[in-house]
Amino acid sequence: MRTHYCAQLNENDVGKEVVLCGWANSYRDHGGVIFIDLRDKTGLIQLVCDPADSKEAHKIATRVRDEYVLIAKGKVRLRGEGLENPRLKTGKIEVVVDKLTIENESAPLPFIIGDTNVNEEIRLKYRYLDLRTKEAYETFELRSKVAIAARNFLDENGFLEVETPVLTKSTPEGARDYLVPSRLYPGEFYALPQSPQLFKQLLMVAGFDRYFQIAKCFRDEDLRADRQPEFTQIDVEMSFCTEDEVIAIAEGLIKAIFTASGIEVQTPFRRMPYHEAMENYGSDKPDLRYDLKLVDVIDIFEDTELKVFRDIAQYKKLNRIKALPVKNGADTLTRKDIDELTNFVAKFGAKGLAWVKVKEDGDLQGPIVKFLSEDEKNRLIERCGVEAGDLIFFGAGAKKTVLDYMGRLRAEVAKKLGLIDKDRYEFVWIVDFPMFEIEEGEVKIKALHHPFTMPKNVDSEDIEAMTSEAYDIVLNGVELGGGSIRIHKPQIQKKIFEILGISDEEAREKFGFLLDALQYGAPPHGGFALGFDRLVMLLTKRDNIRDVIAFPKTQKAQCLLTHAPSPVDPEQLKELHIRIREPKKV
């Protein structure tokens, strides 16, 4: 139908007869000569419909409006002197049309294509229009290249692509399952997989040695900008491997993906123990593009006159007093900024935000200074490495709460001060995770990652000191993915279930098929998964994961385009033995 794409043409094609297809991006009538900017996936080119060249083509051109689908036949020529458009790749040429076909008309548009100020709900309702921009096409072109680069790298390294079931058994994996009722087995349900975790372990037991899949995963959880109810991950598993060998493959894969995207990254990536990440950055996914670090100062306040700090400092294991020194913060952060930051951390459990400034004479100034001794002030200045013009924020209280809000404060201060280099890529592996987490005030113990993660010190009697062979890869403060070495010995798996309070009966009911498989010569194995959508989001410097998914859901897990979820025919429900409960009237 076409001889060329629009932006494939240039000055070397002058004089050629061409046939182009696309959409009318804009239409202009200049004194009888009509100009149409024709758009396809490659870009724009100017069509000229002059009655002197073709009355018929000109007559048809008078009916053209935005987003009409056109087929144009004509000859390429240079634009006149002074009429070139340097903003267009094809700005030096145009096509004089001798035959024009309106293949399809367009209804009036609900918004102008490419208008970024349009409400997101409107854009998602008409997603097929929202995707017509050059930026959207380039995003999905890159997404395609990332998938191809991943497949090529894994294929070259001996990995076999295997698809695992989408209808499977419901198992506890941290989020709610999406359930699918069975027509043939009334009252019983399939679940959509939260990840292919158990199946990829079974493939290792089967002797496949190296598996991968670009897999769809489903989680019924509260959504944020970087979450969707259905998402894609690059899923990898390998046998007879160590943690270092798995990480080396993951780094090679990431490097191949970035290289295909035109970005060079250096490997190996930095590694940081979980404890160090939490204590120094208040997060297990620290953004290392800027040099702000939390400093432990709890010991300085053991005997202070500041009672609230002194009381907290008596319980060092359960509590934290963290300082956040900010270079030049006294000069760059106003009192209004400090009040805004105080309100910000209050949303995450902070009961206040103490602060001090370093004056020109090297002394401290601020609301809490009158309670501090000269020795305490000197120790703070030395420990935090501050000087005139700097500012120190303090967080004090329960360990988990303080680390959380001080980590968030660190990121918020970096934004306010413009410390983040958006062209920089800082990778870090977080390693040596605790095997278990115990919520404050709760007796129940949970697996920090999942109950199939291999512990590093399985014989330890101190559960809180038990670490795991787990690892997360973080890029610019975003968790790209992670993985672990898996438990392959039944006796170790049994011990972990016992610690988690999972009885033999419950284990058999939920994981019986995996436990059976481990009895038949399961090899040592491990793997990882990378968030495919998050990866593309970071590569395209987008802030929202919905921008890199062709047909995403809203934050309320709705598809505004297809109106899903939606009611179904009562007969379908009857076949599935499902009855809808009427909501109680208030």
Coordinates of C-alpha atoms in Angstrom, one line a residue:
M1 CA 0.0 0.0 0.0
R2 CA 2.9 2.4 0.9
T3 CA 6.3 2.8 -0.7
H4 CA 7.9 4.6 2.2
Y5 CA 7.3 5.7 5.8
C6 CA 7.1 9.5 6.2
A7 CA 10.3 10.2 8.1
Q8 CA 12.3 7.8 5.9
L9 CA 12.4 10.4 3.1
N10 CA 15.1 13.1 2.8
E11 CA 16.8 15.3 0.2
N12 CA 18.2 12.2 -1.6
D13 CA 14.6 11.3 -2.5
V14 CA 13.8 14.5 -4.4
G15 CA 12.0 13.7 -7.7
K16 CA 10.8 10.3 -6.5
E17 CA 7.1 9.2 -6.8
V18 CA 6.0 7.9 -3.4
V19 CA 2.9 6.6 -1.7
L20 CA 2.5 7.5 2.0
C21 CA -0.1 6.4 4.5
G22 CA -0.9 7.9 7.9
W23 CA -3.0 10.3 9.9
A24 CA -3.6 14.0 9.3
N25 CA -1.6 15.6 12.2
S26 CA -2.6 19.1 11.1
Y27 CA -4.3 20.9 8.2
R28 CA -3.7 24.5 6.9
D29 CA -5.3 26.3 3.9
H30 CA -3.0 29.0 2.7
G31 CA -4.8 30.9 0.0
G32 CA -6.1 28.0 -2.0
V33 CA -3.0 25.7 -1.4
I34 CA -3.7 23.2 1.3
F35 CA -0.8 21.9 3.5
I36 CA -1.3 18.7 5.5
D37 CA 1.2 17.3 8.0
L38 CA 1.0 13.6 7.6
R39 CA 2.0 11.4 10.6
D40 CA 3.0 7.8 10.9
K41 CA 5.1 5.8 13.4
T42 CA 8.3 7.4 12.1
G43 CA 7.2 11.1 12.3
L44 CA 5.8 13.8 10.1
I45 CA 6.1 15.0 6.5
Q46 CA 4.4 18.0 4.8
L47 CA 1.9 17.2 2.0
V48 CA 1.1 20.0 -0.5
C49 CA -2.3 19.9 -2.3
D50 CA -2.2 22.6 -5.0
P51 CA -5.1 22.8 -7.5
A52 CA -2.5 23.7 -10.1
D53 CA -1.0 20.2 -9.7
S54 CA -4.2 18.2 -9.1
K55 CA -7.7 19.6 -8.8
E56 CA -9.1 16.3 -7.6
A57 CA -6.5 15.9 -4.9
H58 CA -7.1 19.5 -3.8
K59 CA -10.9 19.0 -3.7
I60 CA -10.5 16.0 -1.5
A61 CA -8.0 17.8 0.7
T62 CA -10.6 20.5 1.6
R63 CA -12.5 17.8 3.5
V64 CA -9.6 16.6 5.5
R65 CA -9.6 17.3 9.3
D66 CA -7.3 16.2 12.2
E67 CA -6.7 12.5 12.6
Y68 CA -8.3 11.5 9.2
V69 CA -6.6 8.4 7.8
L70 CA -5.0 9.3 4.5
I71 CA -3.2 7.6 1.6
A72 CA -1.3 10.1 -0.5
K73 CA 0.5 9.6 -3.8
G74 CA 2.9 12.3 -5.1
K75 CA 6.4 13.5 -5.8
V76 CA 9.1 14.6 -3.4
R77 CA 10.5 18.1 -3.8
L78 CA 12.7 20.5 -1.8
R79 CA 10.9 23.2 0.1
G80 CA 11.4 26.8 -1.1
E81 CA 14.2 28.9 0.3
G82 CA 13.3 30.2 3.8
L83 CA 10.5 27.7 4.1
E84 CA 12.4 24.8 5.7
N85 CA 11.3 23.6 9.1
P86 CA 14.4 22.7 11.3
R87 CA 12.2 21.1 13.9
L88 CA 11.2 18.3 11.6
K89 CA 13.5 15.5 10.4
T90 CA 11.8 15.9 7.0
G91 CA 11.8 19.8 7.3
K92 CA 13.8 20.3 4.0
I93 CA 11.4 18.4 1.8
E94 CA 7.6 18.1 1.0
V95 CA 5.4 15.9 -1.1
V96 CA 3.4 17.4 -3.9
V97 CA 0.2 15.3 -4.0
D98 CA -1.4 14.2 -7.2
K99 CA -3.7 11.6 -5.7
L100 CA -5.3 11.7 -2.2
T101 CA -7.6 9.2 -0.6
I102 CA -9.5 9.7 2.7
E103 CA -9.4 6.1 3.9
N104 CA -11.3 6.9 7.1
E105 CA -12.7 9.9 8.8
S106 CA -12.3 10.7 12.5
A107 CA -14.9 11.9 15.0
P108 CA -14.1 15.2 16.9
L109 CA -11.3 14.4 19.3
P110 CA -12.0 14.3 23.1
F111 CA -8.5 15.9 23.5
I112 CA -5.7 17.2 21.4
I113 CA -3.2 14.4 20.7
G114 CA -0.1 14.9 22.8
D115 CA -1.6 17.4 25.3
T116 CA 0.1 16.3 28.5
N117 CA -2.2 18.5 30.6
V118 CA -5.2 16.3 29.9
N119 CA -6.7 14.5 32.9
E120 CA -5.2 10.9 33.1
E121 CA -8.6 9.3 33.4
I122 CA -9.6 10.8 30.1
R123 CA -6.4 9.7 28.5
L124 CA -6.9 6.1 29.8
K125 CA -10.5 6.1 28.6
Y126 CA -9.2 6.9 25.1
R127 CA -5.9 5.1 25.4
Y128 CA -5.7 4.3 21.7
L129 CA -5.6 8.1 21.1
D130 CA -3.2 8.7 23.9
L131 CA -0.8 6.2 22.3
R132 CA -0.7 8.0 19.0
T133 CA 2.2 10.3 20.0
K134 CA 5.8 9.9 18.9
E135 CA 6.8 9.7 22.6
A136 CA 4.4 6.8 23.3
Y137 CA 5.6 4.9 20.2
E138 CA 9.3 5.4 21.2
T139 CA 8.5 4.1 24.7
F140 CA 7.0 0.9 23.4
E141 CA 9.7 0.6 20.8
L142 CA 12.2 0.6 23.6
R143 CA 10.1 -1.8 25.6
S144 CA 10.3 -4.2 22.7
K145 CA 14.0 -3.8 22.4
V146 CA 14.5 -4.5 26.1
A147 CA 12.5 -7.8 25.7
I148 CA 14.5 -8.8 22.7
A149 CA 17.8 -8.0 24.5
A150 CA 16.8 -10.0 27.5
R151 CA 15.9 -13.0 25.4
N152 CA 19.0 -12.8 23.4
F153 CA 21.3 -12.6 26.4
L154 CA 19.6 -15.4 28.3
D155 CA 19.5 -17.6 25.2
E156 CA 23.3 -17.0 24.7
N157 CA 23.9 -18.1 28.3
G158 CA 22.1 -21.4 28.0
F159 CA 18.7 -20.5 29.4
L160 CA 15.5 -22.1 28.1
E161 CA 12.3 -20.1 27.8
V162 CA 9.4 -22.1 29.4
E163 CA 5.9 -20.9 29.9
T164 CA 4.3 -21.7 33.3
P165 CA 0.6 -21.9 34.1
V166 CA -1.6 -18.9 34.4
L167 CA -4.4 -20.9 36.1
T168 CA -2.8 -22.4 39.3
K169 CA -3.3 -23.1 43.0
S170 CA -3.8 -20.3 45.5
T171 CA -0.7 -20.1 47.8
P172 CA 0.2 -17.5 50.4
E173 CA 2.9 -15.2 48.8
G174 CA 2.4 -11.9 50.6
A175 CA -0.4 -10.3 48.5
R176 CA -4.0 -11.3 47.8
D177 CA -4.6 -13.7 44.9
Y178 CA -6.9 -13.1 42.0
L179 CA -9.3 -16.0 42.1
V180 CA -10.9 -17.7 39.1
P181 CA -14.0 -19.9 39.9
S182 CA -14.1 -23.4 38.4
R183 CA -17.3 -24.4 36.6
L184 CA -16.4 -28.1 36.7
Y185 CA -15.6 -28.1 40.4
P186 CA -18.2 -26.1 42.2
G187 CA -16.9 -24.1 45.2
E188 CA -13.3 -24.5 44.1
F189 CA -11.0 -21.9 42.6
Y190 CA -7.9 -21.4 40.5
A191 CA -5.6 -18.5 41.3
L192 CA -3.7 -16.2 38.9
P193 CA 0.0 -16.5 39.7
Q194 CA 1.6 -13.8 41.9
S195 CA 4.9 -15.1 40.4
P196 CA 6.1 -18.3 38.7
Q197 CA 8.1 -19.1 41.9
L198 CA 7.0 -22.7 42.6
F199 CA 6.9 -23.7 39.0
K200 CA 10.4 -22.5 38.2
Q201 CA 11.7 -24.5 41.3
L202 CA 9.9 -27.5 39.9
L203 CA 11.7 -27.0 36.5
M204 CA 15.0 -27.1 38.4
V205 CA 13.9 -30.4 40.0
A206 CA 13.1 -31.6 36.5
G207 CA 16.7 -31.0 35.4
F208 CA 16.1 -28.1 33.1
D209 CA 19.2 -26.4 34.6
R210 CA 18.5 -22.9 33.3
Y211 CA 15.0 -21.4 32.8
F212 CA 13.7 -18.0 32.0
Q213 CA 10.3 -16.4 31.1
I214 CA 9.0 -12.9 30.5
A215 CA 6.0 -13.7 32.7
K216 CA 2.7 -12.0 33.5
C217 CA 2.1 -11.8 37.3
F218 CA -1.1 -10.8 39.2
R219 CA -1.5 -9.4 42.7
D220 CA -4.6 -8.0 44.3
E221 CA -2.9 -5.3 46.4
D222 CA -3.2 -1.6 47.1
L223 CA -1.8 0.3 44.1
R224 CA 0.8 3.1 43.8
A225 CA 2.5 4.8 40.9
D226 CA 4.9 1.9 40.4
R227 CA 2.3 -0.9 40.9
Q228 CA -0.3 -2.6 38.7
P229 CA -2.7 -5.5 39.4
E230 CA -1.1 -7.3 36.4
F231 CA 2.5 -6.7 35.7
T232 CA 5.4 -8.3 33.8
Q233 CA 8.7 -9.6 35.2
I234 CA 11.8 -11.2 33.6
D235 CA 11.9 -14.4 35.6
V236 CA 15.1 -16.5 35.8
E237 CA 16.2 -19.6 37.7
M238 CA 19.4 -21.8 37.5
S239 CA 20.7 -25.0 39.1
F240 CA 24.0 -25.8 40.8
C241 CA 24.7 -22.1 41.4
T242 CA 26.0 -19.8 44.2
E243 CA 24.7 -16.4 45.1
D244 CA 27.6 -14.8 43.3
E245 CA 26.9 -16.7 40.1
V246 CA 23.2 -15.7 40.1
I247 CA 24.2 -12.1 40.7
A248 CA 26.7 -12.2 37.9
I249 CA 24.0 -13.4 35.4
A250 CA 21.6 -10.7 36.6
E251 CA 24.3 -8.0 36.1
G252 CA 25.1 -9.3 32.7
L253 CA 21.4 -9.3 31.8
I254 CA 20.9 -5.7 33.1
K255 CA 24.1 -4.5 31.2
A256 CA 22.8 -6.1 28.0
I257 CA 19.4 -4.4 28.4
F258 CA 21.0 -1.0 29.1
T259 CA 23.4 -1.4 26.2
A260 CA 20.5 -2.1 23.8
S261 CA 18.9 1.1 25.2
G262 CA 22.0 3.1 24.3
I263 CA 23.2 3.4 27.9
E264 CA 26.5 2.0 29.1
V265 CA 26.7 0.8 32.7
Q266 CA 29.7 -0.5 34.6
T267 CA 29.6 -3.9 36.3
P268 CA 30.0 -5.4 38.9
F269 CA 27.5 -3.3 40.9
R270 CA 28.1 -2.3 44.5
R271 CA 26.8 -4.6 47.3
M272 CA 25.5 -3.4 50.6
P273 CA 24.3 -5.4 53.6
Y274 CA 20.7 -4.9 54.6
H275 CA 21.7 -3.7 58.0
E276 CA 23.9 -1.0 56.5
A277 CA 21.3 0.2 54.1
M278 CA 18.7 0.5 56.8
E279 CA 20.9 2.2 59.4
N280 CA 22.6 4.6 56.9
Y281 CA 19.8 5.4 54.5
G282 CA 16.6 4.3 56.3
S283 CA 15.6 2.1 53.4
D284 CA 16.4 -1.3 51.8
K285 CA 16.2 0.5 48.5
P286 CA 18.5 3.5 48.9
D287 CA 18.9 6.1 46.2
L288 CA 22.7 6.6 46.0
R289 CA 22.7 9.4 43.5
Y290 CA 23.2 12.0 46.3
D291 CA 25.5 12.0 49.3
L292 CA 23.1 12.3 52.3
K293 CA 23.6 9.7 55.1
L294 CA 21.9 9.1 58.4
V295 CA 24.2 9.2 61.4
D296 CA 23.6 7.2 64.6
V297 CA 23.8 9.6 67.6
I298 CA 21.7 7.7 70.3
D299 CA 24.7 7.3 72.6
I300 CA 25.4 11.1 72.7
F301 CA 22.0 11.6 74.4
E302 CA 22.2 8.9 77.1
D303 CA 22.5 11.6 79.9
T304 CA 21.2 14.6 78.2
E305 CA 18.9 17.2 79.8
L306 CA 16.6 16.8 76.8
K307 CA 14.3 14.3 78.5
V308 CA 12.5 12.9 75.4
F309 CA 15.9 12.0 73.8
R310 CA 17.3 10.7 77.1
D311 CA 14.3 8.3 77.7
I312 CA 14.6 7.0 74.1
A313 CA 18.4 6.5 74.5
Q314 CA 17.9 4.0 77.4
Y315 CA 16.7 1.3 75.0
K316 CA 19.3 1.2 72.2
K317 CA 18.1 -2.1 70.7
L318 CA 14.5 -1.1 70.3
N319 CA 15.0 2.6 69.6
R320 CA 17.0 4.9 67.4
I321 CA 18.1 8.6 67.4
K322 CA 19.3 9.4 63.9
A323 CA 20.8 12.6 62.6
L324 CA 20.6 13.8 59.0
P325 CA 23.4 16.3 58.3
V326 CA 22.5 18.6 55.4
K327 CA 25.4 20.5 53.8
N328 CA 24.6 24.2 53.5
G329 CA 21.1 23.3 54.7
A330 CA 21.1 26.3 57.1
D331 CA 21.6 28.6 54.1
T332 CA 19.3 26.9 51.6
L333 CA 16.3 25.6 53.7
T334 CA 14.0 28.3 55.0
R335 CA 11.9 28.0 58.2
K336 CA 8.9 27.4 55.9
D337 CA 10.8 24.5 54.3
I338 CA 11.6 23.0 57.7
D339 CA 7.9 23.3 58.7
E340 CA 6.9 21.5 55.5
L341 CA 9.4 18.8 56.1
T342 CA 8.1 18.4 59.7
N343 CA 4.5 18.0 58.3
F344 CA 5.9 15.5 55.7
V345 CA 7.5 13.2 58.3
A346 CA 4.4 13.4 60.5
K347 CA 2.5 11.4 57.9
F348 CA 4.9 8.5 58.5
G349 CA 4.7 8.4 62.3
A350 CA 7.1 11.2 63.4
K351 CA 6.0 13.0 66.5
G352 CA 8.1 16.0 65.5
L353 CA 11.3 16.9 63.8
A354 CA 14.1 18.4 65.9
W355 CA 16.8 20.4 64.1
V356 CA 19.9 22.6 64.7
K357 CA 21.8 24.9 62.5
V358 CA 25.6 25.5 62.6
K359 CA 26.3 29.2 63.0
E360 CA 29.2 31.2 61.6
D361 CA 31.1 30.9 64.9
G362 CA 30.7 27.1 64.8
D363 CA 28.2 27.0 67.6
L364 CA 24.7 25.4 67.3
Q365 CA 21.4 27.2 67.0
G366 CA 17.9 25.8 67.3
P367 CA 15.0 24.9 69.6
I368 CA 16.8 22.0 71.4
V369 CA 20.2 23.7 71.8
K370 CA 19.4 25.1 75.2
F371 CA 19.1 21.5 76.6
L372 CA 22.5 20.4 75.2
S373 CA 25.8 20.5 77.1
E374 CA 29.0 21.8 75.4
D375 CA 30.3 18.2 75.3
E376 CA 27.1 17.0 73.5
K377 CA 27.2 19.8 71.0
N378 CA 30.9 19.1 70.3
R379 CA 30.3 15.4 69.8
L380 CA 27.4 16.1 67.5
I381 CA 29.5 18.5 65.3
E382 CA 32.3 15.9 65.2
R383 CA 30.1 12.9 64.6
C384 CA 28.0 14.5 61.9
G385 CA 31.0 16.3 60.2
V386 CA 29.2 19.6 60.0
E387 CA 30.5 23.1 59.7
A388 CA 29.2 26.7 59.4
G389 CA 26.0 26.9 57.3
D390 CA 25.1 23.2 57.7
L391 CA 21.8 21.9 59.2
I392 CA 21.1 18.7 61.2
F393 CA 17.7 17.1 61.5
F394 CA 16.9 14.5 64.2
G395 CA 14.5 11.6 64.3
A396 CA 13.9 9.8 67.6
G397 CA 11.7 6.9 68.7
A398 CA 11.0 3.3 67.8
K399 CA 13.6 1.8 65.5
K400 CA 11.4 0.8 62.6
T401 CA 9.4 4.1 62.6
V402 CA 12.5 6.3 62.8
L403 CA 14.4 4.6 60.1
D404 CA 11.3 4.7 57.8
Y405 CA 10.6 8.4 58.2
M406 CA 14.2 9.5 58.3
G407 CA 14.8 7.6 55.0
R408 CA 11.8 9.4 53.5
L409 CA 13.1 12.7 54.9
R410 CA 16.5 12.1 53.2
A411 CA 14.8 11.7 49.8
E412 CA 12.5 14.7 50.3
V413 CA 15.4 16.9 51.3
A414 CA 17.3 15.8 48.2
K415 CA 14.3 16.8 46.0
K416 CA 14.0 20.2 47.7
L417 CA 17.7 21.0 47.3
G418 CA 17.9 19.6 43.7
L419 CA 20.6 17.1 44.6
I420 CA 19.3 14.4 42.3
D421 CA 21.2 13.9 39.0
K422 CA 18.4 12.5 36.8
D423 CA 21.0 11.4 34.1
R424 CA 22.9 9.2 36.6
Y425 CA 22.2 5.4 37.2
E426 CA 23.3 4.1 40.6
F427 CA 22.9 0.4 41.0
V428 CA 23.3 -1.4 44.4
W429 CA 22.7 -5.0 45.5
I430 CA 21.1 -5.2 49.0
V431 CA 22.3 -8.5 50.5
D432 CA 22.3 -10.4 53.8
F433 CA 18.6 -9.8 54.5
P434 CA 17.2 -11.1 57.8
M435 CA 15.5 -14.4 57.3
F436 CA 12.5 -13.4 59.4
E437 CA 10.7 -10.3 60.5
I438 CA 8.8 -10.0 63.7
E439 CA 6.3 -7.2 63.9
E440 CA 6.2 -5.1 67.0
G441 CA 3.4 -6.2 69.3
E442 CA 2.9 -9.4 67.3
V443 CA 3.9 -12.9 68.2
K444 CA 3.7 -14.2 64.6
I445 CA 7.0 -14.6 62.7
K446 CA 7.0 -13.9 58.9
A447 CA 9.5 -14.8 56.2
L448 CA 11.0 -11.4 55.1
H449 CA 11.2 -12.7 51.4
H450 CA 9.4 -16.1 51.2
P451 CA 9.5 -19.3 53.1
F452 CA 11.6 -21.1 50.3
T453 CA 14.6 -18.8 50.8
M454 CA 17.8 -20.6 51.9
P455 CA 19.1 -19.4 55.4
K456 CA 22.8 -18.7 55.6
N457 CA 23.1 -19.8 59.3
V458 CA 20.3 -22.4 59.5
D459 CA 21.7 -23.9 62.8
S460 CA 21.6 -20.6 64.6
E461 CA 19.4 -20.6 67.8
D462 CA 18.9 -16.9 67.5
I463 CA 16.1 -16.5 65.0
E464 CA 16.6 -12.7 64.8
A465 CA 20.2 -13.2 63.8
M466 CA 19.4 -15.7 61.1
T467 CA 20.2 -14.2 57.6
S468 CA 19.2 -15.4 54.2
E469 CA 20.8 -15.9 50.8
A470 CA 18.5 -13.2 49.4
Y471 CA 19.5 -10.2 47.3
D472 CA 17.6 -7.3 45.8
I473 CA 18.8 -5.1 43.0
V474 CA 18.1 -1.4 43.4
L475 CA 18.4 1.4 40.9
N476 CA 18.1 5.1 41.9
G477 CA 16.0 4.2 44.9
V478 CA 13.7 1.8 43.0
E479 CA 13.7 -1.9 43.7
L480 CA 14.1 -3.4 40.2
G481 CA 13.8 -6.9 41.5
G482 CA 15.6 -9.6 43.5
G483 CA 15.8 -13.2 44.3
S484 CA 17.4 -15.8 46.5
I485 CA 19.1 -19.2 46.7
R486 CA 16.2 -21.6 47.4
I487 CA 15.9 -24.3 50.0
H488 CA 16.4 -27.7 48.2
K489 CA 16.7 -30.0 51.2
P490 CA 13.4 -31.2 52.8
Q491 CA 14.8 -31.1 56.4
I492 CA 15.7 -27.4 56.1
Q493 CA 12.4 -26.6 54.6
K494 CA 10.6 -28.4 57.4
K495 CA 12.6 -26.4 60.0
I496 CA 11.7 -23.1 58.4
F497 CA 8.0 -24.0 58.3
E498 CA 8.3 -24.9 62.0
I499 CA 9.8 -21.5 62.9
L500 CA 7.0 -19.8 60.9
G501 CA 4.4 -21.8 62.8
I502 CA 3.2 -23.7 59.6
S503 CA 2.1 -27.2 60.7
D504 CA 2.8 -30.3 58.6
E505 CA -0.8 -30.5 57.6
E506 CA -0.9 -26.8 56.5
A507 CA 2.4 -27.2 54.6
R508 CA 1.1 -30.3 52.8
E509 CA -2.2 -28.5 52.0
K510 CA -0.5 -25.4 50.6
F511 CA 2.8 -26.6 49.2
G512 CA 2.5 -30.4 49.1
F513 CA 3.5 -30.7 45.4
L514 CA 6.7 -28.7 46.0
L515 CA 7.5 -30.7 49.2
D516 CA 7.0 -33.9 47.3
A517 CA 9.3 -32.7 44.5
L518 CA 12.1 -31.9 47.0
Q519 CA 12.2 -35.5 48.0
Y520 CA 13.3 -36.6 44.5
G521 CA 16.8 -35.3 44.1
A522 CA 16.3 -31.6 44.0
P523 CA 19.5 -29.8 43.0
P524 CA 20.8 -26.6 44.7
H525 CA 19.1 -23.8 42.8
G526 CA 18.4 -20.1 42.9
G527 CA 17.3 -17.2 40.7
F528 CA 15.9 -13.7 40.4
A529 CA 13.2 -11.7 38.8
L530 CA 13.4 -8.2 37.4
G531 CA 10.4 -5.9 37.2
F532 CA 10.1 -5.4 33.4
D533 CA 7.7 -2.5 33.6
R534 CA 9.7 -0.7 36.3
L535 CA 12.9 -1.2 34.3
V536 CA 11.3 0.4 31.2
M537 CA 9.9 3.2 33.4
L538 CA 13.4 4.0 34.6
L539 CA 15.0 3.7 31.2
T540 CA 12.4 6.2 29.7
K541 CA 12.7 8.5 32.8
R542 CA 9.0 8.2 33.5
D543 CA 7.5 8.7 36.9
N544 CA 4.5 6.4 36.5
I545 CA 4.5 2.8 35.6
R546 CA 1.2 3.2 33.7
D547 CA 3.0 5.2 31.0
V548 CA 5.0 2.1 29.9
I549 CA 2.1 -0.4 29.9
A550 CA 0.0 -0.3 26.7
F551 CA -3.4 -0.7 28.4
P552 CA -2.9 -0.1 32.2
K553 CA -5.4 -0.1 35.1
T554 CA -6.0 3.0 37.2
Q555 CA -4.9 3.2 40.9
K556 CA -8.3 1.7 41.7
A557 CA -7.5 -1.3 39.5
Q558 CA -10.1 -0.3 36.8
C559 CA -9.7 -0.3 33.1
L560 CA -11.4 2.8 31.9
L561 CA -11.1 1.8 28.3
T562 CA -13.0 -1.5 28.6
H563 CA -14.9 -0.7 31.8
A564 CA -13.4 -3.7 33.6
P565 CA -14.2 -5.0 36.2
S566 CA -17.9 -5.2 35.2
P567 CA -21.0 -7.2 36.0
V568 CA -21.6 -10.5 34.2
D569 CA -24.7 -12.3 33.0
P570 CA -26.6 -14.0 35.8
E571 CA -26.5 -17.2 33.8
Q572 CA -22.6 -17.2 33.9
L573 CA -22.7 -16.8 37.7
K574 CA -25.2 -19.7 37.9
E575 CA -22.9 -21.9 35.9
L576 CA -20.1 -21.1 38.3
H577 CA -22.3 -21.7 41.4
I578 CA -21.7 -18.1 42.5
R579 CA -24.3 -15.9 44.2
I580 CA -23.8 -12.2 44.6
R581 CA -24.5 -11.0 48.1
E582 CA -26.6 -7.8 48.2
P583 CA -24.8 -5.0 50.2
K584 CA -26.5 -4.3 53.5
K585 CA -28.7 -1.2 53.5
V586 CA -27.6 1.4 55.9

